[in-house]
CSV table of C-alpha atoms and ligand atoms in Angstrom, one decimal:
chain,number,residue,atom,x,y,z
A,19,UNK,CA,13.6,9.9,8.9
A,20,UNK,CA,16.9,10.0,10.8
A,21,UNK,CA,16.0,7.7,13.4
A,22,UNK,CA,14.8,5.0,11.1
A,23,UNK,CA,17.3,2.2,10.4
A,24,UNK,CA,17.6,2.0,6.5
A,25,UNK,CA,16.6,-1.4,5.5
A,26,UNK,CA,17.6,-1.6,2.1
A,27,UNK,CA,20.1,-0.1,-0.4
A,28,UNK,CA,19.7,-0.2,-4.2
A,29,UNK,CA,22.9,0.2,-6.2
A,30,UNK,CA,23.5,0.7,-10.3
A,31,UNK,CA,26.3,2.2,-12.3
A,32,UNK,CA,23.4,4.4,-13.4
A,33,UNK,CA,20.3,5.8,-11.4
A,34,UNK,CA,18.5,8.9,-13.1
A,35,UNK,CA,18.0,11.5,-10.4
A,36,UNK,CA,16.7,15.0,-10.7
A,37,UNK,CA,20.5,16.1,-10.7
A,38,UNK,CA,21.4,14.0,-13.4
A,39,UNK,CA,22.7,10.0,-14.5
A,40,UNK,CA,25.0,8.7,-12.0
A,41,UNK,CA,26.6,5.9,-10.0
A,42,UNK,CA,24.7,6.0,-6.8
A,43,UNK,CA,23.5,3.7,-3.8
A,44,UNK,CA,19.9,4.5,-2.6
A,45,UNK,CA,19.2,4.0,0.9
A,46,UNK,CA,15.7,2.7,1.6
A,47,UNK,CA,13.7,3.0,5.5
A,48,UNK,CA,10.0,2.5,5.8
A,49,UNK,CA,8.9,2.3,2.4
A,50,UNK,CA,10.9,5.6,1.7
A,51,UNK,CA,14.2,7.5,0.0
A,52,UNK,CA,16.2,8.6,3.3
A,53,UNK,CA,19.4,9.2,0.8
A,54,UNK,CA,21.2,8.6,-2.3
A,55,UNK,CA,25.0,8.0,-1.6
A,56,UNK,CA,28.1,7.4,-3.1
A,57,UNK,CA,28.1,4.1,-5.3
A,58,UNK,CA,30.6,2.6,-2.9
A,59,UNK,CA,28.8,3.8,0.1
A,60,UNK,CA,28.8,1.4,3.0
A,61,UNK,CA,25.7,-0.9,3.4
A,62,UNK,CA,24.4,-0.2,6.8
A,63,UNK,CA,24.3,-3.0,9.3
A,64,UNK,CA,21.1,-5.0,9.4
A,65,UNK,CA,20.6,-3.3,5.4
A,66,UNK,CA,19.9,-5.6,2.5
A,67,UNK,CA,21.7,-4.8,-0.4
A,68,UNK,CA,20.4,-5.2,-4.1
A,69,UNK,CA,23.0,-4.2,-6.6
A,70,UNK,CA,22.0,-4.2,-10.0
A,71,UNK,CA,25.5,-3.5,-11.8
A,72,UNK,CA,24.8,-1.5,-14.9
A,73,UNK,CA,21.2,-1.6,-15.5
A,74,UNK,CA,19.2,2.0,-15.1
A,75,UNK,CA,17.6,2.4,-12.1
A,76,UNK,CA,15.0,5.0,-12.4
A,77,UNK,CA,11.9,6.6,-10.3
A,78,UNK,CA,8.8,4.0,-11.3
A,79,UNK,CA,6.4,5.7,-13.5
A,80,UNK,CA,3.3,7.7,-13.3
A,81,UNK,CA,0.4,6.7,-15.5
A,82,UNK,CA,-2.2,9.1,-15.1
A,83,UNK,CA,-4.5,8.2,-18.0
A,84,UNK,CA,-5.6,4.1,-17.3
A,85,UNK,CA,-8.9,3.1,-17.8
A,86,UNK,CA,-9.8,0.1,-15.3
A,87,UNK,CA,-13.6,-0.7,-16.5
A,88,UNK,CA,-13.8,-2.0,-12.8
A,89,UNK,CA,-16.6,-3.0,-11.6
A,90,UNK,CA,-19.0,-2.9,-14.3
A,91,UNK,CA,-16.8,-3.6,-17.3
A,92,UNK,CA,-14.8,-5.9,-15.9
A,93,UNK,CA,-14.5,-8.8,-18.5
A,94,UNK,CA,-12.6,-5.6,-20.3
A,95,UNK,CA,-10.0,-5.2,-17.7
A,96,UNK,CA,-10.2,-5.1,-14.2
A,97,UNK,CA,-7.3,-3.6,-11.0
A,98,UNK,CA,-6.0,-6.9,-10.4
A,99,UNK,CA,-5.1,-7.3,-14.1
A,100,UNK,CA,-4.5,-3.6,-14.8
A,101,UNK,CA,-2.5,-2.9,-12.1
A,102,UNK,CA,-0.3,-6.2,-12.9
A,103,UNK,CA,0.4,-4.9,-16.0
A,104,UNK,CA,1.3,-1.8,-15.0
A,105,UNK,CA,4.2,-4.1,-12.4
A,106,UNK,CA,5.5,-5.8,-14.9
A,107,UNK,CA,5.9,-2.7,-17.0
A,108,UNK,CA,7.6,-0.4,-14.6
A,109,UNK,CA,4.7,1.5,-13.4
A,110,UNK,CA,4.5,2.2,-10.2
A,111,UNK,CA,1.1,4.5,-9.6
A,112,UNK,CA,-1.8,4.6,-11.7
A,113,UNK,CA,-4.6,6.7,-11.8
A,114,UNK,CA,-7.7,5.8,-13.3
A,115,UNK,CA,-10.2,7.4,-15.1
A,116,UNK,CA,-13.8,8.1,-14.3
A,117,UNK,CA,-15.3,6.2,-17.1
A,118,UNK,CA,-16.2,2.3,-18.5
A,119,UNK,CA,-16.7,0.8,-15.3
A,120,UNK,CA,-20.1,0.9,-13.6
A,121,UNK,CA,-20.8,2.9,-12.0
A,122,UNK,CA,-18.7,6.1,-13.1
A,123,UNK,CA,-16.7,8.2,-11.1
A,124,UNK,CA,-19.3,11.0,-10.8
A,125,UNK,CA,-20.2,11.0,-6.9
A,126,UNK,CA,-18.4,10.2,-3.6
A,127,UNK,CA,-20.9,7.3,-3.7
A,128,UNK,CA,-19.4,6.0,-6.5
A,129,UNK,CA,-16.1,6.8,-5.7
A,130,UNK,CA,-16.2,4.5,-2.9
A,131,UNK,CA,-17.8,1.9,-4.7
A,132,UNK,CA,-14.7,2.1,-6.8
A,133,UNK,CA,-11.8,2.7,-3.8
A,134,UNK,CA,-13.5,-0.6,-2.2
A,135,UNK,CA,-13.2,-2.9,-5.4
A,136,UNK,CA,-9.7,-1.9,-6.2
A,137,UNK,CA,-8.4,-2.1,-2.4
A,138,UNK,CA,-7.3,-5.7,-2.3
A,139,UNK,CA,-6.5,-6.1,-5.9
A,140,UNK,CA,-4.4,-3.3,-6.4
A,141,UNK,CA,-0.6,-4.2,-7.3
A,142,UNK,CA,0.9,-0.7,-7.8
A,143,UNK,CA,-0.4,2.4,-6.5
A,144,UNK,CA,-4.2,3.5,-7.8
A,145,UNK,CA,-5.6,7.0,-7.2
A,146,UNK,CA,-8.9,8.6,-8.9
A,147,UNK,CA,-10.1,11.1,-11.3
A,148,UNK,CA,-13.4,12.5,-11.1
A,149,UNK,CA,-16.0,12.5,-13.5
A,150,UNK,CA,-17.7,16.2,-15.2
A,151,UNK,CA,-21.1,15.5,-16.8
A,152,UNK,CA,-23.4,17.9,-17.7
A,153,UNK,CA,-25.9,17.0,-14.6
A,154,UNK,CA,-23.3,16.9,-12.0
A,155,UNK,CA,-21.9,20.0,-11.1
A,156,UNK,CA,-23.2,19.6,-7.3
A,157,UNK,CA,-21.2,16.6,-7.2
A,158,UNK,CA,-17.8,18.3,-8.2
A,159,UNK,CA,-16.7,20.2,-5.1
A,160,UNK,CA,-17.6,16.8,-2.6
A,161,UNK,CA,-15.7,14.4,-5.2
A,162,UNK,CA,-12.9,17.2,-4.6
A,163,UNK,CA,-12.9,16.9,-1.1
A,164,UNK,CA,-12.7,13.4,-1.0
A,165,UNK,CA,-9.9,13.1,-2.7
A,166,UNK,CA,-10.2,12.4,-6.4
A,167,UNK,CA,-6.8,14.0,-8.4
A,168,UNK,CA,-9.5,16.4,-10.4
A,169,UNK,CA,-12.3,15.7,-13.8
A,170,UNK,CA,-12.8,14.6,-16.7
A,171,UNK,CA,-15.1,15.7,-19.6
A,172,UNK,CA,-15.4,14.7,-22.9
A,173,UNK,CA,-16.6,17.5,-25.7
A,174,UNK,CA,-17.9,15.1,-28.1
A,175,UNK,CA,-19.2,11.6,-27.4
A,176,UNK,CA,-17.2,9.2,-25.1
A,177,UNK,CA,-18.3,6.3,-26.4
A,178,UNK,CA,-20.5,5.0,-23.4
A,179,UNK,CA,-24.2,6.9,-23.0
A,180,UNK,CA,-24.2,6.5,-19.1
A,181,UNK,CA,-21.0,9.3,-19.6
A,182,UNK,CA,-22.4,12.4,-21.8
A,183,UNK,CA,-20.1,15.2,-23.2
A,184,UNK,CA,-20.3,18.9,-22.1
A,185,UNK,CA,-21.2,21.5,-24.4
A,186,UNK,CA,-19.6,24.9,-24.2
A,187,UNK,CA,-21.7,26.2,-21.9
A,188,UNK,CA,-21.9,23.3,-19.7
A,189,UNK,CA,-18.3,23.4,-19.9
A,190,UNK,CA,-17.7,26.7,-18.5
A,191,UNK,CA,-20.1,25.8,-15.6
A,192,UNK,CA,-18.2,23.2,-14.5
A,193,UNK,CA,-15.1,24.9,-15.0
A,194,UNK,CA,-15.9,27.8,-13.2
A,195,UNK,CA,-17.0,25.3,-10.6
A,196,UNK,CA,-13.8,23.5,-10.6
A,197,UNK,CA,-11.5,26.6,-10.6
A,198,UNK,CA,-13.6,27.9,-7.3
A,199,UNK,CA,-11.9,25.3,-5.4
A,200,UNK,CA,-8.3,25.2,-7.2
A,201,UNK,CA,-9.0,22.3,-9.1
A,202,UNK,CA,-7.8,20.6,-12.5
A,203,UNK,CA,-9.9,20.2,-15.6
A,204,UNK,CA,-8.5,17.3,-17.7
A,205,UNK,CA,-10.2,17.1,-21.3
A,206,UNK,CA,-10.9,14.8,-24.5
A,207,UNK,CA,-10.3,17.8,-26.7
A,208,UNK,CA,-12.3,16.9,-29.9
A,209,UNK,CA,-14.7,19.4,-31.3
A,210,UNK,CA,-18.6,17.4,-32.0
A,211,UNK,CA,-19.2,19.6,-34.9
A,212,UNK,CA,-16.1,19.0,-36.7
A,213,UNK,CA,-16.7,15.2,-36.5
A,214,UNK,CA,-20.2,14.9,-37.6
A,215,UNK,CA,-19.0,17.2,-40.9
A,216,UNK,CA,-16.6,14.5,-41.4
A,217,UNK,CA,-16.8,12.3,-44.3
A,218,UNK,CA,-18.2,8.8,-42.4
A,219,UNK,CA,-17.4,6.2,-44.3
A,220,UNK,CA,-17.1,3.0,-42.2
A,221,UNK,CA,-15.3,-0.2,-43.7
A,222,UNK,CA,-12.3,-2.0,-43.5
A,223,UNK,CA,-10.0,0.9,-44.4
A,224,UNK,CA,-7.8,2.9,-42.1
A,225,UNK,CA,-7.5,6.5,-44.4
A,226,UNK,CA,-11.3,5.7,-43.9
A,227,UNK,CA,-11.4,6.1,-40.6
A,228,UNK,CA,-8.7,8.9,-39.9
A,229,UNK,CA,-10.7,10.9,-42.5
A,230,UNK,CA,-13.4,11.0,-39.6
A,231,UNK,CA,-11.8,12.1,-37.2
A,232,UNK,CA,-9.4,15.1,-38.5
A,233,UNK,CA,-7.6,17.4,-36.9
A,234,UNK,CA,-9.6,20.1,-37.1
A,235,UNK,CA,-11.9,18.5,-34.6
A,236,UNK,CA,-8.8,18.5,-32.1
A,237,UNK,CA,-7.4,22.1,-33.1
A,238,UNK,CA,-11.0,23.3,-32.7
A,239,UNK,CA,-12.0,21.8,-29.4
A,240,UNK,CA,-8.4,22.9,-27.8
A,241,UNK,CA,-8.7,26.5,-28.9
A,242,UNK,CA,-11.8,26.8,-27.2
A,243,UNK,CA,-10.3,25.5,-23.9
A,244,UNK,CA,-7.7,27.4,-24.3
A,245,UNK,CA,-10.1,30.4,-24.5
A,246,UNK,CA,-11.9,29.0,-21.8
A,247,UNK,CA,-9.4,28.6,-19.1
A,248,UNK,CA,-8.1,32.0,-20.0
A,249,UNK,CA,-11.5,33.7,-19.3
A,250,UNK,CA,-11.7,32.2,-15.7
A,251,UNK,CA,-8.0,31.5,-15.3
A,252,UNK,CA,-8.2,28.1,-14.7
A,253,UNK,CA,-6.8,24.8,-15.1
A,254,UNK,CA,-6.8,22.4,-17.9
A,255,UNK,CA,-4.8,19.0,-19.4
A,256,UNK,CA,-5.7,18.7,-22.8
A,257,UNK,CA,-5.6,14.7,-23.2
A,258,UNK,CA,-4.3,12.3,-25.7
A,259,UNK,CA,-2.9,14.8,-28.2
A,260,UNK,CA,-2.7,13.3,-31.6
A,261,UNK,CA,-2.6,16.8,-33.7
A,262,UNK,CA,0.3,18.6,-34.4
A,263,UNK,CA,-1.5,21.6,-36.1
A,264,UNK,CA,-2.8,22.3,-32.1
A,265,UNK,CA,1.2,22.8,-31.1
A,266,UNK,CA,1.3,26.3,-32.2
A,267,UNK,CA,-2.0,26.9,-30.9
A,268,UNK,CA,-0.9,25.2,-27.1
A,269,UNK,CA,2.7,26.4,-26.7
A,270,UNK,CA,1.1,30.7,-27.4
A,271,UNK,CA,-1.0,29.9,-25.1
A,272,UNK,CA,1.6,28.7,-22.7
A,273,UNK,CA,3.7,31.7,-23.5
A,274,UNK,CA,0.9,33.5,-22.7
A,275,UNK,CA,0.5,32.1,-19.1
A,276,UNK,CA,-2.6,30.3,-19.6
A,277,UNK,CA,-2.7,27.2,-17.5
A,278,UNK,CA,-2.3,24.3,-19.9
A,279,UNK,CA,-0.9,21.0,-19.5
A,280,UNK,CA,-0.7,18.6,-22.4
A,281,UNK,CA,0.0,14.5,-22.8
A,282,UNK,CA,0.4,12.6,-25.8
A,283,UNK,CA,0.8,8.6,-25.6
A,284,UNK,CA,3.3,5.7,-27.0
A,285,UNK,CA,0.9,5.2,-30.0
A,286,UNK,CA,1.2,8.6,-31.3
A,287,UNK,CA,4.4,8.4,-30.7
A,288,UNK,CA,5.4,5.3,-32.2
A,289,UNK,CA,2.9,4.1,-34.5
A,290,UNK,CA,2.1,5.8,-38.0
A,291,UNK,CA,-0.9,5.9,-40.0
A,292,UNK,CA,1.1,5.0,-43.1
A,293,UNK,CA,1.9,1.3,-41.4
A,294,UNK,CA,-1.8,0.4,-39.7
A,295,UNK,CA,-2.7,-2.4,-42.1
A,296,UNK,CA,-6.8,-2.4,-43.9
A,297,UNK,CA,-8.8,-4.0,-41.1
A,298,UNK,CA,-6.7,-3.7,-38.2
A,299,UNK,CA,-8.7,-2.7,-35.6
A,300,UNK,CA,-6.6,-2.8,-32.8
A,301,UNK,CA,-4.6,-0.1,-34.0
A,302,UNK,CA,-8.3,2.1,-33.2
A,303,UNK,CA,-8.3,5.0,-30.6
A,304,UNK,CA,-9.6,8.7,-30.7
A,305,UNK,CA,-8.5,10.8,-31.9
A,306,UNK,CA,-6.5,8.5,-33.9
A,307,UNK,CA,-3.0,7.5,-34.7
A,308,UNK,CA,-2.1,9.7,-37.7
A,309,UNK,CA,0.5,10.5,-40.2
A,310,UNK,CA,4.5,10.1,-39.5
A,311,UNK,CA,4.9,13.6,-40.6
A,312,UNK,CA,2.8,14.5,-37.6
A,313,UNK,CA,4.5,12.2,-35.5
A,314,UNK,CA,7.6,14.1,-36.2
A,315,UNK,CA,6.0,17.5,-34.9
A,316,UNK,CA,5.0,15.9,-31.3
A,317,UNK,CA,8.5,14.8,-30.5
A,318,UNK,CA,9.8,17.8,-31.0
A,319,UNK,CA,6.6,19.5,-29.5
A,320,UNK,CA,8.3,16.8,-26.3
A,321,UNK,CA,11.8,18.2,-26.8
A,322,UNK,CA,10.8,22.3,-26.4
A,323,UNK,CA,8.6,21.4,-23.2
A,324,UNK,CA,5.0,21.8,-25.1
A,325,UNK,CA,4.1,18.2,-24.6
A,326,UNK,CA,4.6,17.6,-20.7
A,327,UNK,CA,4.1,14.4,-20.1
A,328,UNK,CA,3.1,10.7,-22.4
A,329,UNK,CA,1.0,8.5,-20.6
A,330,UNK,CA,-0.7,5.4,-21.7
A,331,UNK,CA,-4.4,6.0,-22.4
A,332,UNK,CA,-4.9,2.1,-21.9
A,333,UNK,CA,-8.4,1.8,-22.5
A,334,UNK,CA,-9.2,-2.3,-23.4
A,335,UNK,CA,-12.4,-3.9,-24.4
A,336,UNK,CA,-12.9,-7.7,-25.0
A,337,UNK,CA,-11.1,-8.9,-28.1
A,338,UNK,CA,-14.7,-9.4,-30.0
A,339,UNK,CA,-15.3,-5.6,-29.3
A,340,UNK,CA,-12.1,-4.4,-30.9
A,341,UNK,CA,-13.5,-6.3,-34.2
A,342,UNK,CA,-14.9,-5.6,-37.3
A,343,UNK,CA,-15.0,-2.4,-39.3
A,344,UNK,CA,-13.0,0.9,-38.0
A,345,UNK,CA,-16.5,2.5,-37.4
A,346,UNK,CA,-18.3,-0.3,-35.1
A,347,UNK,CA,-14.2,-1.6,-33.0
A,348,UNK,CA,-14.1,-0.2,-29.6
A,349,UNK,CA,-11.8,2.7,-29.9
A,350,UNK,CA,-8.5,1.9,-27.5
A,351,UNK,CA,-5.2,0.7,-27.4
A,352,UNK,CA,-3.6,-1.7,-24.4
A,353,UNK,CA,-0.5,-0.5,-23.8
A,354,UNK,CA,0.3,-0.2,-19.5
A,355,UNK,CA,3.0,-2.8,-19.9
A,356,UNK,CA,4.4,-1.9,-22.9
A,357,UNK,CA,4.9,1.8,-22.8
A,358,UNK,CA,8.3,2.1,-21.4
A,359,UNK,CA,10.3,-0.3,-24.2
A,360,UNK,CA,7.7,1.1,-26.7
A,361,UNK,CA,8.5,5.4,-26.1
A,362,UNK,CA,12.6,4.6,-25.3
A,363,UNK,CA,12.7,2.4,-28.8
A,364,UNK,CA,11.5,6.1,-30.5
A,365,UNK,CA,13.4,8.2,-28.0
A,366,UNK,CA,16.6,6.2,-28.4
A,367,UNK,CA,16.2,6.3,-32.5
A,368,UNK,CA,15.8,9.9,-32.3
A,369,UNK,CA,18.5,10.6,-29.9
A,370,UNK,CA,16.7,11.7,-26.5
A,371,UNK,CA,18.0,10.3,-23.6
A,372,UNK,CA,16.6,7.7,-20.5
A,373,UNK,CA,16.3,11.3,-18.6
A,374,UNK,CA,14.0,12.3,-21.0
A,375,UNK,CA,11.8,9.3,-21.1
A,376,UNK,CA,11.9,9.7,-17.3
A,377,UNK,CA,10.7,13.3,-17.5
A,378,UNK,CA,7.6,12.4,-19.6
A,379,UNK,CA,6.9,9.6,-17.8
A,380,UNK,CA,7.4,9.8,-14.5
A,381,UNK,CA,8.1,13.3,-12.7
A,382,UNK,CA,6.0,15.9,-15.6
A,383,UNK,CA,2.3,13.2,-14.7
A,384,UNK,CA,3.5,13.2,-10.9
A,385,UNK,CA,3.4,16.7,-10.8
A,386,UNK,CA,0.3,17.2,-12.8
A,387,UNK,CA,-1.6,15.6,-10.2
A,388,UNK,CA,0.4,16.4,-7.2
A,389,UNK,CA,2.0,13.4,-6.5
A,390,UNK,CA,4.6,15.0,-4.4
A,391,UNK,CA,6.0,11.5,-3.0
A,392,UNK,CA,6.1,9.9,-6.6
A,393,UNK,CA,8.2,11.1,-9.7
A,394,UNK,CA,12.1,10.8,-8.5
A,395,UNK,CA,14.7,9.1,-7.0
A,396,UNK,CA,15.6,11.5,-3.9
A,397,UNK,CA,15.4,11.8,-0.3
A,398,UNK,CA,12.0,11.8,1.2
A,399,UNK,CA,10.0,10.3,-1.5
A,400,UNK,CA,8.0,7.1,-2.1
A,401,UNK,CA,10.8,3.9,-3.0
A,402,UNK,CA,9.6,3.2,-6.0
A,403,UNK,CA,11.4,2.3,-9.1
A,404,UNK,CA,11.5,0.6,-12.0
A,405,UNK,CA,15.2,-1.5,-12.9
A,406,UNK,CA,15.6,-1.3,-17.0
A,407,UNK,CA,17.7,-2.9,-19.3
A,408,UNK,CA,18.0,-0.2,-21.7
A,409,UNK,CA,20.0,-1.9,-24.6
A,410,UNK,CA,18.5,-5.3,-24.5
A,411,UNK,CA,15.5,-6.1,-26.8
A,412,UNK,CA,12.3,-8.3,-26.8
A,413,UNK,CA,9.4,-9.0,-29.5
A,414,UNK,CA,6.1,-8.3,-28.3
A,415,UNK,CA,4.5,-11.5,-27.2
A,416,UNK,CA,0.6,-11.0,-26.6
A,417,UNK,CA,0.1,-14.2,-24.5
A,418,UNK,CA,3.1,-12.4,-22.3
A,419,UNK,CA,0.9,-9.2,-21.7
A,420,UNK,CA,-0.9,-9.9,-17.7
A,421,UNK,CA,-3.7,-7.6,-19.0
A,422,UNK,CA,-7.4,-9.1,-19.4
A,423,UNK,CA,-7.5,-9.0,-23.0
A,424,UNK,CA,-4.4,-9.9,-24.9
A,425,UNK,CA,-5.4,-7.7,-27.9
A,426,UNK,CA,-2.3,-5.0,-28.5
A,427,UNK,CA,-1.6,-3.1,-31.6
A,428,UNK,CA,2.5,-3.7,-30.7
A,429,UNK,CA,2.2,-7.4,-31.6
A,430,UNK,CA,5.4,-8.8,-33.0
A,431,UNK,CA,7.6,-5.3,-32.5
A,432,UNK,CA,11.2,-5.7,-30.9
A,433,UNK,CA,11.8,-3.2,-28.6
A,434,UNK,CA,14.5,-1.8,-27.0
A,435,UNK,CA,14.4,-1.6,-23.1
A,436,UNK,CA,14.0,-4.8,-20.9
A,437,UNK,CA,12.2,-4.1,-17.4
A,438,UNK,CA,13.8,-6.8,-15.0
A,439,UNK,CA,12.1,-5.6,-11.7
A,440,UNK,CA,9.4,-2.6,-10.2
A,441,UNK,CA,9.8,-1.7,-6.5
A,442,UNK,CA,6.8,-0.1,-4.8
A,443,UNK,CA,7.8,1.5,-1.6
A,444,UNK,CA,11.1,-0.5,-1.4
A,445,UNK,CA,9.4,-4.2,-2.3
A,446,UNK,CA,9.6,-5.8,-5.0
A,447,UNK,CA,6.3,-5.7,-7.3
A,448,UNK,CA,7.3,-7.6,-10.7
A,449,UNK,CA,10.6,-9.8,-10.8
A,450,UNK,CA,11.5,-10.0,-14.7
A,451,UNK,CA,7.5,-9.2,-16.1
A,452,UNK,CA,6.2,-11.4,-13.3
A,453,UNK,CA,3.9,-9.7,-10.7
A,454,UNK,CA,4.0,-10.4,-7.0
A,455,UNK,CA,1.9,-10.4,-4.3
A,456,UNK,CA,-0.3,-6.9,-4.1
A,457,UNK,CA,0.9,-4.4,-2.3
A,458,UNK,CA,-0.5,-1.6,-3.6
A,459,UNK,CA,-1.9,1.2,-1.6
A,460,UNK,CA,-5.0,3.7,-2.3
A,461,UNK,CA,-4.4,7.3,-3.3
A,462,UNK,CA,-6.3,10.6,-2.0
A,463,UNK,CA,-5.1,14.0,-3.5
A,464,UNK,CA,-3.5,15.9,-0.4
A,465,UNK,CA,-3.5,19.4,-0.4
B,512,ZN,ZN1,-8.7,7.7,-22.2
């Protein structure tokens, strides 16, 4: 990188680096980190400087768990409004998961289908996950090679019949399949037979519907993986983690040396149980927003290191599908733009730090898919960042949101935490929650 002329330098009183907070100018060539200097380093000739006085400049974040429905689905969200979103909201890369659009992620075929839709309307960086179903183990190892980050399953239903669940034993096929070639199992970790004992009682009312899906279902279906990936030592994420009563279960098995990743997301993290009013479906996702009790036990499951990362699980629908009752409403909550302000409101009220947030958020989802140029703000990776107002506040707006559907559970919060620009590969993406031109590239897993 020596010999290329830096172009730009950013400059805050406060830049979160692996090292630490600190006063710092970051030098900028070809889309890249060549340095981070002294805060009263000298602009290089023929460099543009951008000096953003005290706001936090930190490394843009890593959303690993976005659902684009696109093509297929797209009247429920689609990569030029997804990844717009994900601008405005200080996300910088995206992956996106193998299901709701049409067709799946479930064969290189596909796959393409997919990379060639999103190409010209990405606006941050979008890479892939594959899809595991139970007829498509052949499938795995070429999706591998052609660069998806690794699979999804689901052990109970997804929610979409052209994506069927694995069952144990289809389960350890395809992992055994997976871990042949080194790669990662990522899982919806709810156990069928626990859910179809559970009391079904569909209506208007929210105990209702958390009585359906409790957390034994989760607890159950992640101590089987666990057992799983220990047998064939392999590789698993357990996704969206709303149980607390699977911590214990998780962090022996990390002490163990099994090799298990876990995310949680901003609305088990900030939304209770106790406050979803009767009828409000857009608070719907599985497994579901529970008790504030629980919510306790996952942020300090974040603190000791058993939680790695909180990503947003953005899965949309059109507004008519996320009515009625809590058994029939599309089960997902919108949250790409708002999941920054929304997890460093919590973190700030419960005294973790911007370092924190930027841990979750940004470098622990980089590295669980490899993302070796993404995930800080040092020399030799990817300029991208997100500029943040950390002490200034807004009330959620829904007609503010560049999503497709303007449905969001966070209506009407203030949060702290303004985002006043995202820089993808030292451009400018979003200028104060307004997307620019799309400049986003296409991601292939590596090595
Ligand atoms: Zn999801």
């Amino acid at each position: 990188m020596a010999d290329v002329a830096v172009e730009l330098v950013l400059r805050s009183t406060r830049v979160i680096t692996p090292g630490g907070t600190r006063a710092a100018s970051v030098a900028v060539a070809a889309g890249k980190i060549t340095a981070v200097l002294a805060h009263d380093a000298e602009v290089p000739a023929g460099a543009r400087l951008e000096d953003f006085g005290d706001d936090v400049l930190l490394p843009g974040l890593v959303d690993t768990h976005v659902h684009v429905n696109d093509p297929g689905r797209t009247e429920w969200e689609g990569f030029w409004t997804a990844t717009r979103a994900a601008a405005a909201g200080g996300i910088t890369t995206i992956l996106d998961m193998p299901l709701n659009s049409l067709p799946p992620t479930t064969t290189v075929d596909h796959l393409r289908i997919k990379q060639d839709v999103a190409r010209a309307k990405a606006h941050v960086d979008v890479g892939f996950w594959g899809g595991a179903l139970p007829d498509n183990v052949k499938d795995l190892r070429p999706l591998h090679d052609a660069g998806v980050y690794g699979f999804k399953c689901f052990l109970s239903p997804s929610g979409v019949e052209e994506f069927p669940q694995l069952d144990q034993e289809r389960l350890a096929t395809s992992l055994a399949e997976i871990t042949g070639f080194g790669g990662l199992l990522i899982v919806h970790a709810e156990d069928p037979h626990h859910l179809e004992s559970a009391p079904q009682n569909p209506g208007p009312k929210y105990a209702d519907f958390l009585a359906s899906r409790p957390r034994d279902a989760e607890n159950t279906a992640i101590q089987n993986l666990i057992d799983q990936a220990r047998r064939l030592n392999a590789r698993v994420h357990v996704l969206h983690l709303s149980s607390s009563d699977a911590l214990p279960l998780i962090a022996a098995a990390k002490a163990e040396g099994v090799r298990i990743t876990v995310e949680s997301c901003p609305h088990f993290l900030t939304l209770t149980a106790e406050e979803v009013p009767d009828g409000a479906t857009e608070f719907k996702c599985c497994p579901p927003i529970r008790e504030a009790a629980n919510q306790d036990l996952l942020w300090d499951a974040l603190a000791d290191g058993t939680i790695d990362c909180v990503v947003s699980d953005h899965s949309p629908s059109t507004a008519d599908l996320k009515t009625g009752d809590f058994a029939t409403a599309w089960g997902g909550i919108s949250s790409l733009q708002l999941g920054l302000p929304a997890i460093w409101t919590e973190a700030r009220r419960r005294g973790r730090t911007l370092e924190d947030v930027v841990r979750w958020m940004s470098a622990a989802p980089a590295a669980l898919a490899g993302l070796d140029a993404k995930g800080a703000i040092e020399a030799g990776r990817d300029a991208d960042f997100a500029v943040l107002a950390p002490d200034e506040t807004f009330t959620v707006d829904p007609a503010e949101l560049h999503h497709r559907n303007q449905v969001t559970a966070y209506a009407g919060k203030t949060l702290y935490g303004v985002v006043k620009s995202t820089w993808l590969r030292g451009t400018r993406i979003a200028d104060h929650g307004t997307p620019t031109e799309p400049t986003g590239r296409l991601l292939e897993r590596q090595n």
